XYZ file of C-alpha atoms in Angstrom:
321
model
C -3.362 30.058 1.082
C 0.060 31.144 -0.245
C 3.226 32.439 1.111
C 5.778 35.063 -0.047
C 9.306 34.025 -1.130
C 11.273 32.925 1.838
C 14.853 33.769 2.352
C 15.702 31.372 5.166
C 14.877 27.815 4.596
C 15.799 26.726 8.086
C 13.586 29.184 10.004
C 10.496 29.534 7.864
C 9.660 26.125 6.780
C 7.044 26.044 9.587
C 5.321 29.172 7.879
C 4.930 27.351 4.509
C 1.405 26.381 3.499
C 0.562 24.487 0.377
C -2.706 24.231 -1.585
C -3.567 20.912 -3.092
C -5.944 21.174 -6.076
C -7.037 17.536 -6.273
C -7.104 16.204 -9.937
C -5.924 18.994 -12.292
C -8.487 19.393 -15.235
C -11.197 17.404 -13.414
C -12.148 19.982 -10.863
C -15.745 20.079 -12.054
C -16.017 16.314 -11.585
C -14.614 16.180 -8.067
C -17.959 15.578 -6.422
C -18.824 12.789 -8.830
C -15.265 11.302 -8.403
C -15.653 11.484 -4.532
C -18.660 9.063 -4.570
C -16.948 5.838 -5.625
C -13.709 6.867 -3.525
C -15.866 7.516 -0.442
C -17.787 4.322 -0.916
C -14.579 2.255 -1.545
C -12.934 3.816 1.512
C -15.798 2.888 3.794
C -15.824 -0.660 2.406
C -11.918 -0.805 2.852
C -12.198 0.238 6.485
C -15.181 -2.073 7.436
C -14.005 -5.056 5.398
C -10.343 -4.961 6.744
C -11.461 -4.401 10.295
C -13.839 -7.182 10.002
C -11.195 -9.415 8.437
C -8.810 -8.701 11.411
C -11.671 -9.394 13.849
C -12.514 -12.853 12.186
C -8.789 -13.782 12.271
C -7.982 -13.044 15.857
C -11.368 -14.157 17.195
C -11.052 -17.644 15.775
C -8.075 -19.981 16.935
C -8.367 -22.091 13.793
C -7.337 -18.958 11.856
C -4.154 -18.372 13.923
C -2.233 -19.993 11.036
C 0.684 -18.297 9.167
C -1.291 -17.452 6.113
C -4.042 -15.641 7.955
C -1.724 -14.012 10.404
C 0.008 -12.440 7.353
C -3.296 -11.580 5.995
C -4.204 -9.579 9.198
C -0.978 -7.632 8.634
C -1.950 -6.818 5.143
C -5.513 -5.856 6.207
C -4.049 -3.479 8.837
C -1.611 -1.970 6.156
C -4.615 -1.503 4.023
C -6.542 0.378 6.568
C -3.509 2.653 7.268
C -2.734 3.298 3.727
C -6.246 4.496 2.772
C -6.669 6.415 6.071
C -3.457 8.392 5.610
C -4.741 9.872 2.187
C -8.408 9.527 1.679
C -9.964 11.974 4.350
C -7.950 14.806 3.044
C -8.629 13.810 -0.546
C -12.439 13.794 0.251
C -11.999 17.251 1.885
C -10.608 18.518 -1.135
C -13.205 17.275 -3.357
C -16.185 18.267 -1.019
C -15.159 21.440 0.516
C -12.139 22.576 -1.655
C -10.095 22.349 1.737
C -6.751 21.784 0.024
C -4.677 23.843 2.514
C -1.909 21.953 4.193
C 1.153 23.102 6.199
C 4.659 21.946 5.279
C 5.124 19.787 8.298
C 1.755 17.971 7.834
C 2.621 17.443 4.243
C 5.891 15.807 5.018
C 4.275 13.692 7.603
C 1.644 12.494 5.123
C 4.492 11.864 2.670
C 6.478 9.847 5.081
C 3.529 7.611 6.372
C 2.372 7.124 2.732
C 5.649 5.731 1.586
C 6.408 3.918 4.810
C 3.081 2.015 4.608
C 3.547 1.386 1.037
C 6.946 -0.303 1.423
C 5.720 -2.188 4.512
C 2.787 -3.584 2.508
C 5.247 -4.636 -0.177
C 7.260 -6.478 2.390
C 4.132 -8.130 3.827
C 3.150 -9.475 0.339
C 6.651 -10.792 0.019
C 6.223 -12.594 3.373
C 2.931 -14.112 2.088
C 4.659 -15.360 -0.958
C 7.289 -16.950 1.283
C 4.518 -18.628 3.358
C 3.014 -20.143 0.095
C 6.477 -21.346 -0.984
C 7.113 -23.171 2.311
C 3.583 -24.535 2.464
C 3.764 -26.018 -1.139
C 7.395 -26.822 -1.593
C 8.111 -27.969 2.104
C 4.763 -29.001 3.545
C 6.109 -31.341 6.176
C 8.378 -28.424 7.569
C 5.687 -25.758 7.288
C 4.643 -25.653 11.095
C 8.188 -25.777 12.187
C 9.658 -23.127 9.801
C 6.865 -20.654 10.138
C 6.268 -20.601 13.913
C 4.456 -17.551 15.638
C 7.880 -16.294 16.735
C 9.264 -16.287 13.126
C 6.036 -14.515 11.913
C 6.367 -11.936 14.594
C 10.065 -11.362 13.523
C 8.999 -11.119 9.825
C 6.488 -8.546 10.785
C 8.968 -6.408 12.777
C 11.588 -6.764 9.981
C 9.049 -5.488 7.552
C 8.395 -2.425 9.639
C 12.048 -1.799 10.344
C 13.172 -2.066 6.870
C 10.453 0.283 5.731
C 11.429 2.877 8.443
C 14.976 2.891 7.477
C 14.217 3.221 3.755
C 11.580 6.073 4.113
C 13.037 8.026 7.087
C 15.737 9.648 4.948
C 12.933 11.181 2.748
C 12.153 13.467 5.502
C 15.735 14.914 5.519
C 15.861 15.093 1.742
C 12.809 17.506 1.594
C 13.905 19.419 4.520
C 17.262 20.150 3.146
C 15.921 21.857 0.041
C 15.261 25.706 -0.308
C 11.629 26.707 -0.964
C 10.840 30.052 -2.479
C 7.065 30.557 -2.817
C 5.655 27.847 -4.981
C 2.659 26.770 -3.106
C 0.364 24.722 -5.623
C 0.471 20.932 -5.382
C -1.137 19.358 -8.532
C -2.211 16.353 -6.482
C -4.746 15.117 -3.933
C -2.134 14.126 -1.295
C 1.606 14.800 -0.582
C 4.351 12.452 -2.016
C 8.075 12.797 -2.045
C 8.611 14.032 -5.591
C 5.457 16.208 -5.504
C 7.029 18.166 -2.557
C 10.682 18.093 -4.021
C 9.507 19.791 -7.187
C 8.300 22.811 -5.401
C 11.896 23.612 -4.355
C 14.105 26.112 -6.038
C 17.353 24.192 -5.990
C 18.453 20.931 -7.590
C 16.484 17.782 -6.656
C 18.914 15.234 -8.222
C 19.513 13.559 -4.914
C 15.806 13.166 -4.359
C 15.337 11.714 -7.793
C 18.275 9.297 -7.406
C 17.149 8.369 -4.079
C 13.569 7.724 -5.190
C 14.848 5.345 -8.081
C 17.230 3.537 -5.720
C 14.335 3.047 -3.071
C 12.056 1.667 -5.944
C 14.806 -0.661 -7.292
C 15.944 -2.165 -4.006
C 12.650 -2.346 -2.109
C 9.643 -2.728 -4.286
C 11.311 -4.019 -7.437
C 13.522 -6.502 -5.458
C 10.300 -7.624 -3.585
C 8.632 -8.357 -6.998
C 11.605 -10.205 -8.251
C 11.667 -12.409 -5.186
C 7.945 -13.104 -5.362
C 8.178 -13.955 -9.071
C 11.096 -16.316 -8.239
C 9.144 -17.804 -5.394
C 6.157 -18.533 -7.626
C 8.180 -20.105 -10.349
C 9.469 -22.527 -7.727
C 5.926 -23.061 -6.508
C 4.820 -24.022 -10.122
C 7.776 -26.261 -10.732
C 6.862 -28.152 -7.547
C 3.006 -28.233 -8.304
C 3.479 -29.600 -11.741
C 5.556 -32.421 -10.221
C 2.623 -33.527 -8.203
C 0.853 -36.535 -9.897
C -2.531 -36.052 -8.603
C -4.623 -33.542 -10.643
C -6.818 -32.666 -7.574
C -3.774 -32.109 -5.478
C -2.372 -29.687 -8.011
C -5.585 -27.789 -8.350
C -5.862 -27.611 -4.575
C -2.176 -26.212 -4.214
C -2.689 -23.693 -6.966
C -6.085 -22.433 -5.452
C -4.349 -21.600 -2.220
C -2.194 -19.110 -4.173
C -4.949 -17.555 -6.267
C -5.952 -14.949 -3.735
C -2.341 -13.893 -3.207
C -1.772 -13.543 -6.968
C -4.815 -11.289 -7.209
C -3.748 -9.077 -4.502
C -0.136 -8.880 -5.846
C -1.516 -7.676 -9.234
C -3.821 -5.264 -7.598
C -1.115 -3.832 -5.465
C 1.769 -3.490 -7.952
C 0.214 -2.858 -11.319
C -0.923 0.762 -10.601
C 2.300 1.541 -8.751
C 4.466 0.410 -11.617
C 2.259 2.308 -14.060
C 2.650 5.518 -12.067
C 6.462 4.866 -11.585
C 7.214 4.204 -15.284
C 4.787 6.896 -16.639
C 6.332 9.670 -14.449
C 9.857 8.896 -15.665
C 9.391 7.693 -19.156
C 5.776 8.897 -20.138
C 6.625 12.424 -20.634
C 3.580 14.452 -21.682
C 1.910 11.624 -23.594
C -0.229 10.663 -20.503
C -2.294 13.593 -19.130
C -1.539 14.550 -15.682
C -5.239 14.085 -14.834
C -4.861 10.310 -15.584
C -1.851 10.055 -13.397
C -3.519 11.636 -10.456
C -6.780 9.858 -10.868
C -4.972 6.487 -10.860
C -2.969 7.562 -7.881
C -6.219 8.419 -6.045
C -7.848 5.133 -6.987
C -4.652 3.216 -6.043
C -5.012 4.047 -2.267
C -8.653 2.842 -2.056
C -9.151 0.101 -4.674
C -6.697 -2.476 -3.439
C -7.665 -1.977 0.326
C -11.384 -2.172 -0.728
C -11.043 -5.352 -2.850
C -8.399 -7.279 -0.747
C -10.895 -8.529 2.019
C -13.392 -9.220 -0.793
C -11.028 -11.433 -2.585
C -9.943 -13.347 0.379
C -13.603 -13.637 1.584
C -14.734 -14.979 -1.777
C -11.585 -17.436 -2.235
C -11.033 -18.635 1.343
C -13.323 -21.222 2.759
C -12.248 -20.806 6.342
C -12.819 -17.118 6.269
C -16.301 -17.665 4.726
C -17.126 -20.211 7.479
C -16.141 -17.905 10.191
C -18.006 -14.946 8.816
C -21.112 -17.062 8.418
C -20.775 -18.240 12.008
C -20.406 -14.641 13.201
C -23.492 -13.371 11.488
C -25.448 -16.513 12.581
C -24.503 -15.735 16.215
C -25.372 -12.054 15.697
C -28.842 -12.938 14.259
C -29.579 -14.968 17.366
C -29.217 -11.923 19.662
C -31.299 -9.726 17.248
């Protein structure tokens, strides 16, 4: 569905409709690509919802590490749900039409949840830092009140970082370009459809990346350097192994979350035309389902308390069957 060139950006934005085409160059493979994406989406929703249920239904899991994990699980559910249903509609029914307002809404929630999840991973790194470097003060530092404040701070920071994106795309003049070469709406994808200069959008996007996500990564890396310094000073080999094992799941989740996003960020700005756009979009599509799908599996496999609680739930359910 297309629109004719518009003369008044202020009055006609509500009339703009875009068409998202999915993965450019791989249109014939959309059905096949949708199968793993749909499967991972279902696993992500069920797995993360079950993880949240396990944590809140068992008092022994009301510890800082697991409460932060429940925040991560909720963010994963929201991140995949904001994008995947529309993505599957494009793949299955070629239903790529979306209004300007809906596109901007999806853009905001996508970036908002991403920045929030990055902040949650930072909070989880802080949790591991306190647990290993200051074990005697762990329960006094990370009280339920502090955990709640960290959660609110994560959401508040993300809101103030991402809310200006709405004004940055609304201020632009649009003149008829209606094809989005993507499976969902994101900031620069919308901005590139404008007729006037988008330098402010580009600069703000880089600043947001540097002072939110990149800053989070730097602090996480510093925290793990301090953790390793503390661990290697522990005389007992078993104690060192136990301390490192508690960080294993978090490190896996961090690599899953940041690696694709950094690839996309760097490739968009420095990759030029050396990387096909189909590769960019395919990785972007997988990014919103693969980490949410694997995170509950990683924590389920590596965390004994969660395993024990899951076994207990299934054993109780079997008694009623």
